[in-house]
mmCIF file of C-alpha atoms in Angstrom:
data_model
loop_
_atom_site.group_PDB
_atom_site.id
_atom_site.type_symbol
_atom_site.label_atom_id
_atom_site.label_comp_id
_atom_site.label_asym_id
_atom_site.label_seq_id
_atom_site.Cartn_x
_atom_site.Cartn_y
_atom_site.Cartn_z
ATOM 1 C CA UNK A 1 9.922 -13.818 14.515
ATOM 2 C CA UNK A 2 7.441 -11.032 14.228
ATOM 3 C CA UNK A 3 4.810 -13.769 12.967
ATOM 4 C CA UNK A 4 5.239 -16.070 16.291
ATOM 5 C CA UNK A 5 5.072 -12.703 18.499
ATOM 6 C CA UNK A 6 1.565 -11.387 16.725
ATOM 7 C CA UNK A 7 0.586 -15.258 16.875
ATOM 8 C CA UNK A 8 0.694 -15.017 20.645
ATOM 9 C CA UNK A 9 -1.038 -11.497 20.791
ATOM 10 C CA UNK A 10 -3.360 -12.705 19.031
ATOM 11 C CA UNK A 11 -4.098 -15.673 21.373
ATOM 12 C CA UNK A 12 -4.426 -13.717 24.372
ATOM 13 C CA UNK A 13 -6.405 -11.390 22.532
ATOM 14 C CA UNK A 14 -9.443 -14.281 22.310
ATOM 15 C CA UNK A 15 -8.537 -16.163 18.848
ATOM 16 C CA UNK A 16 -7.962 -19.444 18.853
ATOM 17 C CA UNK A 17 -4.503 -21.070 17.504
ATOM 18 C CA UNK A 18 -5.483 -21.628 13.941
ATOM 19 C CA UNK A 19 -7.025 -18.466 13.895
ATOM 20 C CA UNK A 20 -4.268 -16.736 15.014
ATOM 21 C CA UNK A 21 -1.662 -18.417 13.035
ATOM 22 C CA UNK A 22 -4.025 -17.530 9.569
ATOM 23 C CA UNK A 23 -3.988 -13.819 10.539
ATOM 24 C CA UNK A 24 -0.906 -13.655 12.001
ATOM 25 C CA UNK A 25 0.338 -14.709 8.190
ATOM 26 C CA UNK A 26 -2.207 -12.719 6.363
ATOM 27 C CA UNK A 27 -0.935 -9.426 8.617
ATOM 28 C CA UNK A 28 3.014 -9.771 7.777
ATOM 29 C CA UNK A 29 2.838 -10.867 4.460
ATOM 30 C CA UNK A 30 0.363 -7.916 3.936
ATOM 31 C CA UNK A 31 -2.050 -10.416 2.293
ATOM 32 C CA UNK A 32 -5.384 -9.444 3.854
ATOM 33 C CA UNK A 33 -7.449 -12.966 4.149
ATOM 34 C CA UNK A 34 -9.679 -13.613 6.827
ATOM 35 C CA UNK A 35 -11.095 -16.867 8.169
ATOM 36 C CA UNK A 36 -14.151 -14.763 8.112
ATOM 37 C CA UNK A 37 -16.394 -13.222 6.246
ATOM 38 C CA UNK A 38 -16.525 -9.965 7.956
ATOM 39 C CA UNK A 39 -12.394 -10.354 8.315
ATOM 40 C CA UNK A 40 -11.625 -8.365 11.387
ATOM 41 C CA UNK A 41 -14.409 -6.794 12.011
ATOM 42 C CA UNK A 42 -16.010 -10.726 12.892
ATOM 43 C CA UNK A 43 -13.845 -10.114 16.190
ATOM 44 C CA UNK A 44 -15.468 -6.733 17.334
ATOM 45 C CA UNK A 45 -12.392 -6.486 19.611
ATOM 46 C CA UNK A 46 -10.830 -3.120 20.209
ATOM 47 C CA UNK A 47 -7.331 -5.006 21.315
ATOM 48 C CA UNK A 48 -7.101 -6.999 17.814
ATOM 49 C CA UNK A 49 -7.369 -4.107 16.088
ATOM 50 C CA UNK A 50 -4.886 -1.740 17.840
ATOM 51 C CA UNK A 51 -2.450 -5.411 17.759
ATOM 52 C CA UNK A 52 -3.128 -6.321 13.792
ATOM 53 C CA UNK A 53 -2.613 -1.940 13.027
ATOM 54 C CA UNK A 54 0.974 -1.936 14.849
ATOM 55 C CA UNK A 55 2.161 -5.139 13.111
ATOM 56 C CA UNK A 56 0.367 -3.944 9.693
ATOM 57 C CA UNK A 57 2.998 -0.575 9.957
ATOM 58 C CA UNK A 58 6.030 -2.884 10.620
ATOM 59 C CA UNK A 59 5.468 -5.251 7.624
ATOM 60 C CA UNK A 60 5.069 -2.289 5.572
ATOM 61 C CA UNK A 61 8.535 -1.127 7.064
ATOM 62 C CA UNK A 62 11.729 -2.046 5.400
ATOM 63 C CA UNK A 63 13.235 -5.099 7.214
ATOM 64 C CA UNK A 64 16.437 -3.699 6.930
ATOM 65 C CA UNK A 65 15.311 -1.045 9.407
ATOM 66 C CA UNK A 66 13.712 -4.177 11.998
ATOM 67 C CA UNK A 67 17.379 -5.906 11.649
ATOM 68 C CA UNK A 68 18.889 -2.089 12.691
ATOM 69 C CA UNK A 69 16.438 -1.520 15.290
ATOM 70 C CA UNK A 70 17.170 -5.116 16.251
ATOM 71 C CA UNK A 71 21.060 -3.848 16.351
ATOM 72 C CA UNK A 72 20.108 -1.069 18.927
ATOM 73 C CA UNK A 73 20.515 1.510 15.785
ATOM 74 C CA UNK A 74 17.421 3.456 16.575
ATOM 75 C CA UNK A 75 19.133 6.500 15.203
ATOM 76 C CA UNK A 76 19.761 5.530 11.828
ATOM 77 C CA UNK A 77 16.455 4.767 11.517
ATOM 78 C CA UNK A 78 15.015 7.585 12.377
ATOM 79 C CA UNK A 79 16.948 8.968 9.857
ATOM 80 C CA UNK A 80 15.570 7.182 6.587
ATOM 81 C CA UNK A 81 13.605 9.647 5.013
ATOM 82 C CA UNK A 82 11.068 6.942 3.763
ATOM 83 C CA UNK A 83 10.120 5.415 7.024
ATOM 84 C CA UNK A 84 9.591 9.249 8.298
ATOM 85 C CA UNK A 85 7.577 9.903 5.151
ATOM 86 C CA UNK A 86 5.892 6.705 5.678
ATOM 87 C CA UNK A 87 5.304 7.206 9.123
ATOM 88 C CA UNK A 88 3.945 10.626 8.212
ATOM 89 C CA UNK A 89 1.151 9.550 5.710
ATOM 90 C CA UNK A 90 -0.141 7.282 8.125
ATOM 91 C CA UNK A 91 -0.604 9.439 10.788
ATOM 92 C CA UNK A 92 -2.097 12.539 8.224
ATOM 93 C CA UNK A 93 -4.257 9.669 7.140
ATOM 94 C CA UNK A 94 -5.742 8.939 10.740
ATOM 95 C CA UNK A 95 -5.568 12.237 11.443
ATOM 96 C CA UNK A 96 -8.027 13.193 8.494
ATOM 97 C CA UNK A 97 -9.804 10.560 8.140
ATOM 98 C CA UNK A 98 -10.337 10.492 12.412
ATOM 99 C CA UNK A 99 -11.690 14.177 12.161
ATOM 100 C CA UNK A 100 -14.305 13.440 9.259
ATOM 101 C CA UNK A 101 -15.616 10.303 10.848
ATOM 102 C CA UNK A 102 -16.157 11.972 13.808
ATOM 103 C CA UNK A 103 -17.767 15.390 12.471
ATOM 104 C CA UNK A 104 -20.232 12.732 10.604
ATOM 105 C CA UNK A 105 -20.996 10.820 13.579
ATOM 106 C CA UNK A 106 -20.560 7.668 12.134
ATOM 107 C CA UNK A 107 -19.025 5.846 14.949
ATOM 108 C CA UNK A 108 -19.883 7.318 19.196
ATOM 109 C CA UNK A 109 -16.974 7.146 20.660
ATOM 110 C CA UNK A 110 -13.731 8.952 20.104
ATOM 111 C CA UNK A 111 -11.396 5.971 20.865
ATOM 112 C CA UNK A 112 -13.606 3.697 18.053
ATOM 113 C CA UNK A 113 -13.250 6.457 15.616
ATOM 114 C CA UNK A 114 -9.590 7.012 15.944
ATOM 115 C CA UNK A 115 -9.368 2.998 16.077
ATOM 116 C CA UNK A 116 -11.637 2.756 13.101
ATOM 117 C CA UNK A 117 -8.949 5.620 11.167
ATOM 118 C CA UNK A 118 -5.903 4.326 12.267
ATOM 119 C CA UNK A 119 -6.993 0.534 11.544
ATOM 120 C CA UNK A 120 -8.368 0.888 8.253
ATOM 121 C CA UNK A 121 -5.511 4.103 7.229
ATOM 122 C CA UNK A 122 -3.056 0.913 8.396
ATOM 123 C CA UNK A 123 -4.602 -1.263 6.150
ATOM 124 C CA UNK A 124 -4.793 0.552 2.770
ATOM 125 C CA UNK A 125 -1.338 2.017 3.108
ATOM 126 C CA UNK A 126 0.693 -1.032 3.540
ATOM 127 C CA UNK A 127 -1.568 -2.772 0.882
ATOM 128 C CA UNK A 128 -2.831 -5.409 3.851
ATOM 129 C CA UNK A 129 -6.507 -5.087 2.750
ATOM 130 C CA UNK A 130 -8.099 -5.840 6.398
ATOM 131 C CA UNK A 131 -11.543 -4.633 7.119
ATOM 132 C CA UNK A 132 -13.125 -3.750 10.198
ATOM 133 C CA UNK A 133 -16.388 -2.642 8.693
ATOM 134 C CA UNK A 134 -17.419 -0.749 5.438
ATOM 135 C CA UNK A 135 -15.400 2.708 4.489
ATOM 136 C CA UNK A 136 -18.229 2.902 1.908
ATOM 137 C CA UNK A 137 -20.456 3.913 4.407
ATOM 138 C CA UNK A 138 -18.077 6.715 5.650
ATOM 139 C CA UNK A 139 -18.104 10.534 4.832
ATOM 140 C CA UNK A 140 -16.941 11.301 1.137
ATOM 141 C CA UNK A 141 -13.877 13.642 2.613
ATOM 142 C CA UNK A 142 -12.927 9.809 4.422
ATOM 143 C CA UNK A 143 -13.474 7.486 1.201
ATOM 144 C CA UNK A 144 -11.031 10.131 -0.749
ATOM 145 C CA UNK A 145 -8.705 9.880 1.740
ATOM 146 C CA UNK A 146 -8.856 6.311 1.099
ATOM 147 C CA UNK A 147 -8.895 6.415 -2.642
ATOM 148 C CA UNK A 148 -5.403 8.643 -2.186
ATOM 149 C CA UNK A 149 -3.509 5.513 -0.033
ATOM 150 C CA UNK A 150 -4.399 3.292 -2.543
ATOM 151 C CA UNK A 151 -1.664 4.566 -4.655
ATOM 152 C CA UNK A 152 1.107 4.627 -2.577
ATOM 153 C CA UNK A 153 1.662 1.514 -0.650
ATOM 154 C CA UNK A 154 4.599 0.257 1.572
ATOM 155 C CA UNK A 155 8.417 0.737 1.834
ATOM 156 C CA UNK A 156 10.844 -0.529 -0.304
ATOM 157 C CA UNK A 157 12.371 -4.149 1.516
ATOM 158 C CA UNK A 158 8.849 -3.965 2.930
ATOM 159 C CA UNK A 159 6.350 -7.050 2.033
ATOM 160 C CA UNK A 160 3.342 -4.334 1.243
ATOM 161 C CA UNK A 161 2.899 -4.066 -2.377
ATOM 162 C CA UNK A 162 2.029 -0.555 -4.386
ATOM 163 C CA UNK A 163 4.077 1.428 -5.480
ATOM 164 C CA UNK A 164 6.138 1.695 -2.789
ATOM 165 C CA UNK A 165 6.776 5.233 -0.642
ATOM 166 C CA UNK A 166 10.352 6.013 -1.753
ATOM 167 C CA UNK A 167 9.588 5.791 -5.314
ATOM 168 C CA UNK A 168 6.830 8.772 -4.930
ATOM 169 C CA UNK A 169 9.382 10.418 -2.228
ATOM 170 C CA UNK A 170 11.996 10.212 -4.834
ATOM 171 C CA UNK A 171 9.909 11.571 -7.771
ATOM 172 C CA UNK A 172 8.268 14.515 -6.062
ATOM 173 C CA UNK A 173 12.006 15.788 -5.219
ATOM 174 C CA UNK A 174 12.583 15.278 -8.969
ATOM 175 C CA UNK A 175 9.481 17.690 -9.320
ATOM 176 C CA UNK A 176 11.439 19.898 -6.579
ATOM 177 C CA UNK A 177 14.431 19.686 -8.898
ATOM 178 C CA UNK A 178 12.805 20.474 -11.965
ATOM 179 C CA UNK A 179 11.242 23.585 -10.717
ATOM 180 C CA UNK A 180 14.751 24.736 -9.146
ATOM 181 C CA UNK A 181 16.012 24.722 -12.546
ATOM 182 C CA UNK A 182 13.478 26.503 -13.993
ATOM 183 C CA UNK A 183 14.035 28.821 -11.523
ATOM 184 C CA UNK A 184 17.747 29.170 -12.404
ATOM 185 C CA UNK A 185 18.896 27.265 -15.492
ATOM 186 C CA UNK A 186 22.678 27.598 -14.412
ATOM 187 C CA UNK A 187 22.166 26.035 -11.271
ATOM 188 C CA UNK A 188 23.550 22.680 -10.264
ATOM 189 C CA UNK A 189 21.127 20.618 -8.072
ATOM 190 C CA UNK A 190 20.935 17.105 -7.179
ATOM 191 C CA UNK A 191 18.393 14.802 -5.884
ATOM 192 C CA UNK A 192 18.933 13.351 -2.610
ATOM 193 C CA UNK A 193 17.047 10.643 -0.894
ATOM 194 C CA UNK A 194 18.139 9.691 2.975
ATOM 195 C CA UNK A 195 21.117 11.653 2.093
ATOM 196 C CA UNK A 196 21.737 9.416 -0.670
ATOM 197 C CA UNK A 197 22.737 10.908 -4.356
ATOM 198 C CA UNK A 198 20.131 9.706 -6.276
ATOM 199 C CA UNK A 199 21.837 9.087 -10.307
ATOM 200 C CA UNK A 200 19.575 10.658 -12.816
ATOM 201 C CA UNK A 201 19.352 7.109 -14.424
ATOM 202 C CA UNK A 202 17.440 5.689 -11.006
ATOM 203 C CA UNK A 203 15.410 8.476 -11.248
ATOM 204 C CA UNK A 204 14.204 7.872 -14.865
ATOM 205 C CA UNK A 205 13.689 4.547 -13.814
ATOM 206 C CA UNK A 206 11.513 4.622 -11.281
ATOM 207 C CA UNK A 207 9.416 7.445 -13.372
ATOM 208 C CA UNK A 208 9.253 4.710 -16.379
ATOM 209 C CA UNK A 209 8.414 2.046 -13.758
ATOM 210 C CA UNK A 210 5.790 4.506 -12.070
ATOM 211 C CA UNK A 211 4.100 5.490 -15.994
ATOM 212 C CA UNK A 212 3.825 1.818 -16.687
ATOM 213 C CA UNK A 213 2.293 1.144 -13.567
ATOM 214 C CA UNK A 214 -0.786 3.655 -14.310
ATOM 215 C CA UNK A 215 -0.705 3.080 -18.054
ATOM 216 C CA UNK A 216 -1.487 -0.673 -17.220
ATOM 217 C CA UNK A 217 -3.841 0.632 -14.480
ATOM 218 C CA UNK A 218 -5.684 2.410 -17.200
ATOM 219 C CA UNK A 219 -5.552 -0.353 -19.899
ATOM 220 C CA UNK A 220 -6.910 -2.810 -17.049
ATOM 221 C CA UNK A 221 -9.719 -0.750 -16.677
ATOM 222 C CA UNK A 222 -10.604 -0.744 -20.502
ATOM 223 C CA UNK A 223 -10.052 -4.142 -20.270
ATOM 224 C CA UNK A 224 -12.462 -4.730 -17.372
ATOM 225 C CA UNK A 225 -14.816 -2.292 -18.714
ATOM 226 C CA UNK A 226 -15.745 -4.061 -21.219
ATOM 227 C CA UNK A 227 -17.369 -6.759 -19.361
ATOM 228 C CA UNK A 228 -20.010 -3.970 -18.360
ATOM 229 C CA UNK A 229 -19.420 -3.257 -15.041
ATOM 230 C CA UNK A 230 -19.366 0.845 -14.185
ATOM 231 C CA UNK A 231 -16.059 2.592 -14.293
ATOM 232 C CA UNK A 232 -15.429 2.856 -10.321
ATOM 233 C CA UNK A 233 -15.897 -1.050 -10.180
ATOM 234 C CA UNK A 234 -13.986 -1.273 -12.986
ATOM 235 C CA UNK A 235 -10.790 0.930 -11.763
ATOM 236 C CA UNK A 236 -10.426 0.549 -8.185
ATOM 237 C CA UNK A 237 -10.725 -3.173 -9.358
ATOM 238 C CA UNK A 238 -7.706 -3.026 -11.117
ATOM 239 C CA UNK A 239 -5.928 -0.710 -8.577
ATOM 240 C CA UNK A 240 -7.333 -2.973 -6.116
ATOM 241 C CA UNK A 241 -5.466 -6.089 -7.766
ATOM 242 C CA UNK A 242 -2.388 -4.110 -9.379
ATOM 243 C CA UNK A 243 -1.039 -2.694 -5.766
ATOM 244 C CA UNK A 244 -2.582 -5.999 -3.600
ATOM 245 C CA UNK A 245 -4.099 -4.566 -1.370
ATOM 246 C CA UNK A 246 -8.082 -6.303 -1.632
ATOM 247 C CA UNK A 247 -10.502 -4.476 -1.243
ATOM 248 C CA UNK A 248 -12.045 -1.249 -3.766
ATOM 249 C CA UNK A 249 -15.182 0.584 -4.414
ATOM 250 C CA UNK A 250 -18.922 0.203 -5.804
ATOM 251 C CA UNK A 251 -19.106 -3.639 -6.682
ATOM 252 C CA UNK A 252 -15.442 -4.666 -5.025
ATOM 253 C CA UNK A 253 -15.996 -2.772 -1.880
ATOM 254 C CA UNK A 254 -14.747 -4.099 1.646
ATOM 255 C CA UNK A 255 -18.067 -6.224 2.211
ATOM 256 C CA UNK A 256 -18.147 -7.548 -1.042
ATOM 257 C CA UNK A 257 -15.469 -10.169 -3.111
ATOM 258 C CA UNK A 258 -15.011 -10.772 -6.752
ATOM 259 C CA UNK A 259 -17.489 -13.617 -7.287
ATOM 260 C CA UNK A 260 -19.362 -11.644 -9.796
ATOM 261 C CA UNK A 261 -16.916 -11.004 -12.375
ATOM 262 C CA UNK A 262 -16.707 -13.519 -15.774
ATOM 263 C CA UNK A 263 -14.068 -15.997 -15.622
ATOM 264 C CA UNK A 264 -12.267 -13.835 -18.281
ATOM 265 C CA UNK A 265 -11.887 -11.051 -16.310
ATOM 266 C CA UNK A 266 -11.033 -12.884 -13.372
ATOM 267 C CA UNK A 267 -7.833 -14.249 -15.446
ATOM 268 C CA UNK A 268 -7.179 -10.734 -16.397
ATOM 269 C CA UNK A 269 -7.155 -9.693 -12.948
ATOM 270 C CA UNK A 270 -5.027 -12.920 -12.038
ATOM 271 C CA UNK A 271 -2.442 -11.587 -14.291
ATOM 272 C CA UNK A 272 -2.793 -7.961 -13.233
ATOM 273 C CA UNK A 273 -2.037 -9.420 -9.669
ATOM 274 C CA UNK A 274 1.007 -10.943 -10.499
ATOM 275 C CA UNK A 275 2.490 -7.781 -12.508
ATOM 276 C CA UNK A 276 1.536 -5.823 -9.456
ATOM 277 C CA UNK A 277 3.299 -7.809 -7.367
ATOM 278 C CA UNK A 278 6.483 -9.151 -9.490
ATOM 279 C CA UNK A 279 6.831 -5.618 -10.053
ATOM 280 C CA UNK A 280 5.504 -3.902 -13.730
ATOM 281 C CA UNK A 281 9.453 -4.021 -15.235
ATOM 282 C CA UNK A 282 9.528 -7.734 -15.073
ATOM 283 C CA UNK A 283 6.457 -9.372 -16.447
ATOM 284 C CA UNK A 284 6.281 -6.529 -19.086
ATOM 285 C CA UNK A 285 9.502 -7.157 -20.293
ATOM 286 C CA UNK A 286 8.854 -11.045 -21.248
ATOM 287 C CA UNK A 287 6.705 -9.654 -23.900
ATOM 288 C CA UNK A 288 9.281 -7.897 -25.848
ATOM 289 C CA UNK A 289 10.725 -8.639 -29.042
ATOM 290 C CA UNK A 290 14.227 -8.147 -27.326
ATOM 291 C CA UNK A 291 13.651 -9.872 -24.811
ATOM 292 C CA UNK A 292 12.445 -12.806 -26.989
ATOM 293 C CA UNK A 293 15.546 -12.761 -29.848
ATOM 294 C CA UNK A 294 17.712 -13.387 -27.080
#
């Protein structure tokens, strides 16, 4: 449903059917390919942009919240502590990276600069990987804003890859926790998530499944290394292909592709795409002895 309604935007917005239909899928599966070169950007058109960011933040959203709001159960969305959070680093994210594009003059006018923050802020966060022109080219303070969103990614029930923002919401109240108790050993705390008790086993398991995730992130970039390429090239690379989201910096920055690489690293990066996306737990555990015996 939300692909035939940003199919029609689209349309009236200039592109033509096919056109429309390609980015219409590329924007709700969070996929990122462009029938053109220059992806969005190709379009110069203010309206796409502002039309591809708002359905970029709903197919990072859980679809459980679309079928609530669908329900008339605005409330209880407003509620989930993830979409807030969610909702929150996107707007920080425009918000910063708005202010430092405009104190470096890069873009004229104030409504292209916060459409150039929000677009791009959009992009990274739900793991989309549409371009509108080249962050590389922005203020440092911007790129590192960037370089942050590129480890978090969507919600959970969301089709954005990364991480995912619950995970991080739920370990950084672990960190909460674990400082309470240092605090005062003989208190009794618990970690909540959306007012959800959160058992101390689904907690260690999404810290396991979060130190996999950037111990492969690390091994990929050995790995990638080795083929000679400099070590931002090299790791945003792999972050790049491990959360889905496209696009990275030095050699795999938004104007560029992956054309360059040797086909062996361009399998390695195949598979580091699919663990990204399958999620780390299940491809890594076909590879253990367990796992095999039975």
């Amino acid at each position: 449903g939300l692909t035939l309604v940003l199919t029609i935007l689209l349309i009236f917005g200039g592109m033509d059917l096919i056109e429309a239909l390609t980015h219409a899928f590329a924007a709700m599966a969070t996929g990122g390919f462009s029938s053109r070169n220059a992806s969005i950007g190709a379009f110069n058109s203010a309206y796409i942009e502002w039309v591809l960011t708002l359905f970029m933040i709903l197919a990072g959203t859980n679809f459980a919240l679309h079928w609530r709001l669908l329900r008339g159960e605005f409330k209880l969305m407003l509620r989930d502590s993830e979409w807030r959070v969610y909702l929150g680093i996107f707007v920080l994210a425009t918000t910063f990276i708005g202010i430092s594009l405009a104190l470096g003059g890069d873009y004229a006018a104030p409504s292209e600069t916060l459409r150039k923050a929000a677009f791009h802020s959009a992009s990274i966060l739900t793991t989309t990987g549409f371009g509108s022109g080249d962050f590389l080219l922005w203020p440092a303070f911007a790129q590192a804003v960037i370089f942050i969103l590129m480890f978090i990614g969507g919600c959970a029930g969301s089709t954005a890859g990364g991480i995912k923002v619950g995970r991080i919401l739920t370990l950084f109240k672990m960190g909460v926790t674990e400082l309470r108790y240092l605090v005062n050993p003989r208190g009794i705390y618990g970690i909540f998530v959306g007012r959800q008790y959160m058992h101390k086993k689904v907690v260690y398991d999404i810290a396991a499944m979060v130190y996999l995730y950037l111990g492969l992130l690390l091994l990929s970039t050995l790995v990638v290394s080795l083929s000679g390429f400099d070590l931002l090239t090299s790791f945003t690379s792999t972050l790049a292909c491990l959360g889905n989201f496209g696009p990275g910096f030095s050699l795999v920055g938004p104007s560029s592709n992956y054309a360059f690489f040797p086909g062996w690293v361009k399998l390695w990066l195949s598979f580091i795409m699919l663990t990204g996306r399958l999620e780390v737990f299940t491809v890594i555990v076909l590879f253990t002895k367990a796992f095999r015996q039975r």
